[in-house]
mmCIF file of C-alpha atoms in Angstrom:
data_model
loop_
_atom_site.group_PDB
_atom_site.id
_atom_site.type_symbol
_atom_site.label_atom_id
_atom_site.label_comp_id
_atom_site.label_asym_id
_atom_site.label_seq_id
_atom_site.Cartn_x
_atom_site.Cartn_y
_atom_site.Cartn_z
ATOM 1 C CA UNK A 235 102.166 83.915 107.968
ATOM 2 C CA UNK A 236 101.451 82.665 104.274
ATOM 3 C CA UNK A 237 98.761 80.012 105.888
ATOM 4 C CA UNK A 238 96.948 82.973 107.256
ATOM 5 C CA UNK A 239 97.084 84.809 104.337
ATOM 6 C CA UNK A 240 94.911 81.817 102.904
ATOM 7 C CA UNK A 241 91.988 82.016 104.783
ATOM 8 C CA UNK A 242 89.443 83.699 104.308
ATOM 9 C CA UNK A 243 88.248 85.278 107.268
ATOM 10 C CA UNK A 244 92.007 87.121 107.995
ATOM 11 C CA UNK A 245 91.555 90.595 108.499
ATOM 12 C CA UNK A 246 93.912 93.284 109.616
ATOM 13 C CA UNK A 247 92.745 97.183 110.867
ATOM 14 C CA UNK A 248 93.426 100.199 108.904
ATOM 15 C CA UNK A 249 95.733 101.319 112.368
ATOM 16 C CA UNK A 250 98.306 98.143 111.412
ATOM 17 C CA UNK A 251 99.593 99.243 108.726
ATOM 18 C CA UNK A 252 99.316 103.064 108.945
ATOM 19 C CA UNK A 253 102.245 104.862 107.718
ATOM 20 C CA UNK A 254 103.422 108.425 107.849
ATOM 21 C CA UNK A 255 106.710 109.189 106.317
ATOM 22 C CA UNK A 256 108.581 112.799 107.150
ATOM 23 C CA UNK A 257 110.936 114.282 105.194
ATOM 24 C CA UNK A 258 113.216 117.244 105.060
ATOM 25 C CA UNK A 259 113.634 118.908 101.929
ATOM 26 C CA UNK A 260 116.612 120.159 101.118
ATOM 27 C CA UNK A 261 118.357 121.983 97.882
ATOM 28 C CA UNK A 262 119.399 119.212 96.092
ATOM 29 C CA UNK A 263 115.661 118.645 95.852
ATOM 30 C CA UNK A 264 114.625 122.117 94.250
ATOM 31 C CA UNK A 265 114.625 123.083 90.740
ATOM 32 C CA UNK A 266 115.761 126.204 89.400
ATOM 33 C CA UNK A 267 112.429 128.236 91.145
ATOM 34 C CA UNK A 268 113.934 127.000 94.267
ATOM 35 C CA UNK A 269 110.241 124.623 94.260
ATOM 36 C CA UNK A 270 110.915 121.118 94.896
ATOM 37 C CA UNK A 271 110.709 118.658 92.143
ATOM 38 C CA UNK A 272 107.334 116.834 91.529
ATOM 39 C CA UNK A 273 109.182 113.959 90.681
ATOM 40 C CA UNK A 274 110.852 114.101 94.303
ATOM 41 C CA UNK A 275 107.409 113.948 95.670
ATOM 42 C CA UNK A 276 106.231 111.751 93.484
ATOM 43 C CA UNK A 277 109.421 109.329 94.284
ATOM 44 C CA UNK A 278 108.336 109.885 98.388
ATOM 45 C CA UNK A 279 104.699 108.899 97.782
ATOM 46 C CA UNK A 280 105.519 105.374 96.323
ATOM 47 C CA UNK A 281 107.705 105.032 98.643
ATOM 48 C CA UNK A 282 105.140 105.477 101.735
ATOM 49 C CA UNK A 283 102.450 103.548 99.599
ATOM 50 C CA UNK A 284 105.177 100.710 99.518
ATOM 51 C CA UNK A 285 105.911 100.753 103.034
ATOM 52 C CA UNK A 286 101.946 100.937 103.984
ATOM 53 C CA UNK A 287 100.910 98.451 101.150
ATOM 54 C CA UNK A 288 103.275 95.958 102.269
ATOM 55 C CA UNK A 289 102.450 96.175 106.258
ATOM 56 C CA UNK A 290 99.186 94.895 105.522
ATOM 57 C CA UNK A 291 100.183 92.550 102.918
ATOM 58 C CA UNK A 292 102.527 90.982 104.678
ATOM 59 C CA UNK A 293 103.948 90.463 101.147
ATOM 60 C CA UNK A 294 106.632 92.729 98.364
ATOM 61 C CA UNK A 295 104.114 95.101 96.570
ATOM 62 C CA UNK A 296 104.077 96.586 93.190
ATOM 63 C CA UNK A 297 102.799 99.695 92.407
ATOM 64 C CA UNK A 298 99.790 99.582 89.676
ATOM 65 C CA UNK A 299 98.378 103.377 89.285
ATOM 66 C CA UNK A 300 98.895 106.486 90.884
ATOM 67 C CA UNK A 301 95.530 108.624 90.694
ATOM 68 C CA UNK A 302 95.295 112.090 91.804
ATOM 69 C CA UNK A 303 98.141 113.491 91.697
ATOM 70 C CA UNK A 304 97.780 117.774 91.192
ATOM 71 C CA UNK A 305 100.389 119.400 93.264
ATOM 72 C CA UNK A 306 97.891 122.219 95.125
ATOM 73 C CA UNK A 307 100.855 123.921 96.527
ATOM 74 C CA UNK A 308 104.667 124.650 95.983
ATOM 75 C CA UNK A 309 106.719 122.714 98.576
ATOM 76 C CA UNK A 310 109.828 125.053 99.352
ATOM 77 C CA UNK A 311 113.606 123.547 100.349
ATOM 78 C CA UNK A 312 113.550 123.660 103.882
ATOM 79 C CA UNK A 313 110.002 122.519 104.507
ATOM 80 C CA UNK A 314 109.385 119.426 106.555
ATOM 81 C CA UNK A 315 107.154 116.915 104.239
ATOM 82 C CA UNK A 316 104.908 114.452 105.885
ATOM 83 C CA UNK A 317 103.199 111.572 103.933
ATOM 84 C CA UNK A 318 100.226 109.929 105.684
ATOM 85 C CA UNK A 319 99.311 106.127 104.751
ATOM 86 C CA UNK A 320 96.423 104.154 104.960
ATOM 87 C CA UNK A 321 94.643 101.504 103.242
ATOM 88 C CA UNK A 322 91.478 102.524 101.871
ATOM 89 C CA UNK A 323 90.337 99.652 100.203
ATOM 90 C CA UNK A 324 91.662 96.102 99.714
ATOM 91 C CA UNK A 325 90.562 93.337 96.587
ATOM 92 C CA UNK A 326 91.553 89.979 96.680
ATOM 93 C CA UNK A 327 95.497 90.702 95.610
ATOM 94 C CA UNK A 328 95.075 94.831 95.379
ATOM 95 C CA UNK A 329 95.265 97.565 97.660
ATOM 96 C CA UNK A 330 94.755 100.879 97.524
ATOM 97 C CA UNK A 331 96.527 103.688 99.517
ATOM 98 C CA UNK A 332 95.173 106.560 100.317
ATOM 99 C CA UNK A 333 98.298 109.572 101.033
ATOM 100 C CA UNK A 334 97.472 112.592 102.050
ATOM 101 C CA UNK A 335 101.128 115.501 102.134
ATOM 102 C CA UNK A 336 101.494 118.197 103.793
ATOM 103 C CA UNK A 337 104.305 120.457 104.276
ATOM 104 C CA UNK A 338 105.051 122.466 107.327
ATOM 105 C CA UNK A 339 107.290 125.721 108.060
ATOM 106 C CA UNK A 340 108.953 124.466 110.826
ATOM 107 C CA UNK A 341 110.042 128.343 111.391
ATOM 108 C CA UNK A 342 106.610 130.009 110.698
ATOM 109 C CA UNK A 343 104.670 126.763 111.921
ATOM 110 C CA UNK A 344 102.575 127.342 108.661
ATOM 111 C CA UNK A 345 101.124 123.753 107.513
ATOM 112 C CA UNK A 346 99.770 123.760 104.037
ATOM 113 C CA UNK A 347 98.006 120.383 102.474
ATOM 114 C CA UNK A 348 99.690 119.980 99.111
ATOM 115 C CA UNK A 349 98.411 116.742 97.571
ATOM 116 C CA UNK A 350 96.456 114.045 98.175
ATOM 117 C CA UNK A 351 97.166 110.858 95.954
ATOM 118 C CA UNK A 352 95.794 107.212 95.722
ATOM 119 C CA UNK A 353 98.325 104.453 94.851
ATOM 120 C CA UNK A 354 96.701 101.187 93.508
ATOM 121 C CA UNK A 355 99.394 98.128 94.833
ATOM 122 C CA UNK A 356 99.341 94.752 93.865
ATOM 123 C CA UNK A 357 100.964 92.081 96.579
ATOM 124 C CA UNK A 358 103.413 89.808 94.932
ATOM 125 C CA UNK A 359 103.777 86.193 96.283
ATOM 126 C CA UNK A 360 107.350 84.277 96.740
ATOM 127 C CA UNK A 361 106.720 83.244 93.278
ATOM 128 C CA UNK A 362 105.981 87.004 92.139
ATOM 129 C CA UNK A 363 102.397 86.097 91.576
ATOM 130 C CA UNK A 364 99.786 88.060 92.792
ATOM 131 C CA UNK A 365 98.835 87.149 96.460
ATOM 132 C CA UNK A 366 96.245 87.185 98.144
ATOM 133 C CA UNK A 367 95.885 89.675 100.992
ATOM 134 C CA UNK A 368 94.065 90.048 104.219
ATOM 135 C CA UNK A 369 90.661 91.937 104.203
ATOM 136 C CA UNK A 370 90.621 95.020 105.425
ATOM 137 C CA UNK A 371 89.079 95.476 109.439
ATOM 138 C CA UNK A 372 87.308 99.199 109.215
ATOM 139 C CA UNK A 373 87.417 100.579 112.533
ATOM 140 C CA UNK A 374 86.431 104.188 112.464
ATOM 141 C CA UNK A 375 83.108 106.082 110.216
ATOM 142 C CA UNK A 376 86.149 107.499 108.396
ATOM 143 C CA UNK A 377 87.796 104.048 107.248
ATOM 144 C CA UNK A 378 84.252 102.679 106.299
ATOM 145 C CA UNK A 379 83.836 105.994 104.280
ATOM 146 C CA UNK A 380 87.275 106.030 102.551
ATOM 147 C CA UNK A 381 86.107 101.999 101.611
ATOM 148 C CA UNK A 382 82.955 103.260 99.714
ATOM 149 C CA UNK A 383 85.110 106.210 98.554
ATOM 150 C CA UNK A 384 87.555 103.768 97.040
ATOM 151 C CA UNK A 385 84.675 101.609 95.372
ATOM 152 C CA UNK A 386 83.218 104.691 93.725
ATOM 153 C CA UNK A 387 86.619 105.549 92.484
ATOM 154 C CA UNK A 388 87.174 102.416 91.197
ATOM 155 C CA UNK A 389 84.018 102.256 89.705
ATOM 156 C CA UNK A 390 84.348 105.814 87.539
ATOM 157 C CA UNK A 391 87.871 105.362 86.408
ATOM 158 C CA UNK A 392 86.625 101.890 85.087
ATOM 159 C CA UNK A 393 83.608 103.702 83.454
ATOM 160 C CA UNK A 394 85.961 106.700 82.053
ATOM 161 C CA UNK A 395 88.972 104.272 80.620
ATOM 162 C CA UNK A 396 85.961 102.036 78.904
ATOM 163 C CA UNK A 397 84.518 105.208 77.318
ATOM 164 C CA UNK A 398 87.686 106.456 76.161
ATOM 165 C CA UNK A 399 88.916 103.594 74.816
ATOM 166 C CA UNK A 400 85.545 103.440 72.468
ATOM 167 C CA UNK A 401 86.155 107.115 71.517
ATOM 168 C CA UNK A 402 89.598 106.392 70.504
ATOM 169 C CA UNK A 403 89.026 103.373 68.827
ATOM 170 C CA UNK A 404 85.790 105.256 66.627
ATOM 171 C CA UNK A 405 87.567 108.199 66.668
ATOM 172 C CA UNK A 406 87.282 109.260 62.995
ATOM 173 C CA UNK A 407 89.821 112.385 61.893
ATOM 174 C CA UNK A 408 87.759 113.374 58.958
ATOM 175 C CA UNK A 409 84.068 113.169 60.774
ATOM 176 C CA UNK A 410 85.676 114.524 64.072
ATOM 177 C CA UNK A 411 88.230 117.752 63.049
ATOM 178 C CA UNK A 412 85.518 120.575 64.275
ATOM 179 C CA UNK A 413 86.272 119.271 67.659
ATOM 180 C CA UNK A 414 90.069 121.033 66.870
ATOM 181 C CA UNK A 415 88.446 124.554 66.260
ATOM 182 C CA UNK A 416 88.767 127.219 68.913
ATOM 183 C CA UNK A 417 91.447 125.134 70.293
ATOM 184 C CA UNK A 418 95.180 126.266 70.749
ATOM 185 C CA UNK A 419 96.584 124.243 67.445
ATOM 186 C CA UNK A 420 97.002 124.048 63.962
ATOM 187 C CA UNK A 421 97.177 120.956 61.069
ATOM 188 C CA UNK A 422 100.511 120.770 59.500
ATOM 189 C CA UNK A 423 98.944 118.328 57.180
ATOM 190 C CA UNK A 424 96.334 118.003 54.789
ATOM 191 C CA UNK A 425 93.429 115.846 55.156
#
């Protein structure tokens, strides 16, 4: 398997590795509301990126970022959660998953979509070095359009972290304190 993994013309469909993970939530899951715990879902979604991530990798993966994650709904104890997989885009040792959860009344039959998150994974080697991974076969409009979704993504958090970390590094209190005024806060210093 590592030999493949080597050359460069390896590549595995989005279908290989396509994971969907279903849970039941239950009240050791809820907080006080009776909601379920962010963290809980947060704790499910690496844990389908992992399984996904490493399918296609044919390799351990690490998880790198986690981008988009704003809870649309409340998930309530005794919901059935469901956590769809795929790979959406693949580097030379990255990957990036593309979940989509929903959460389904299994009484009512109501479904509701309450997040949609992208997990950046990097494959670790036997040596835990990055490896390589296999390129990514696009087999439906939808796969090729997640891909150029991915590269856009990719390209605009790139762009935003490079512009914010020149307007922290020039950030100036003195020059820049207006920027504080109609906001929710107040100085408990003097400048």
């Amino acid at each position: 398997m590592q030999q493949l993994l080597q050359e460069p013309d390896f590549y595995r469909p989005v279908s290989h590795s396509r994971t969907t993970l279903t849970e039941l939530m239950i009240p050791s899951y809820a907080n006080f509301g009776g909601k379920i715990h962010g963290g809980i879902l947060l704790s499910l979604m690496d844990k389908v990126a992992y399984a996904c991530a490493a399918k296609h990798a044919g390799n351990y993966c690490v998880t790198v970022t986690v981008d988009g994650v704003n809870f649309l709904q409340p998930v309530e104890v005794g919901e059935l959660v469901s956590l769809m997989a795929s790979i959406n885009y693949v580097g030379r040792t990255s990957l990036m998953v593309g979940i989509k959860v929903i959460a389904e009344n299994v009484k009512s039959g109501f479904v509701k979509h309450t997040n949609t998150s992208y997990f950046t994974m990097v494959a670790k080697g036997e040596d835990d070095k990055p490896a390589k991974v296999p390129g990514l076969l696009l087999e439906t409009p939808d796969d090729a359009r997640r891909f150029m979704e991915a590269i856009q993504r990719k390209e605009i958090k790139a762009r935003s972290e490079r512009e914010f970390k020149e307007i922290k590094t020039n950030l100036e209190l003195r020059q820049n304190i207006s920027t504080l005024a109609g906001q929710r806060c107040q100085l408990g210093f003097k400048l």
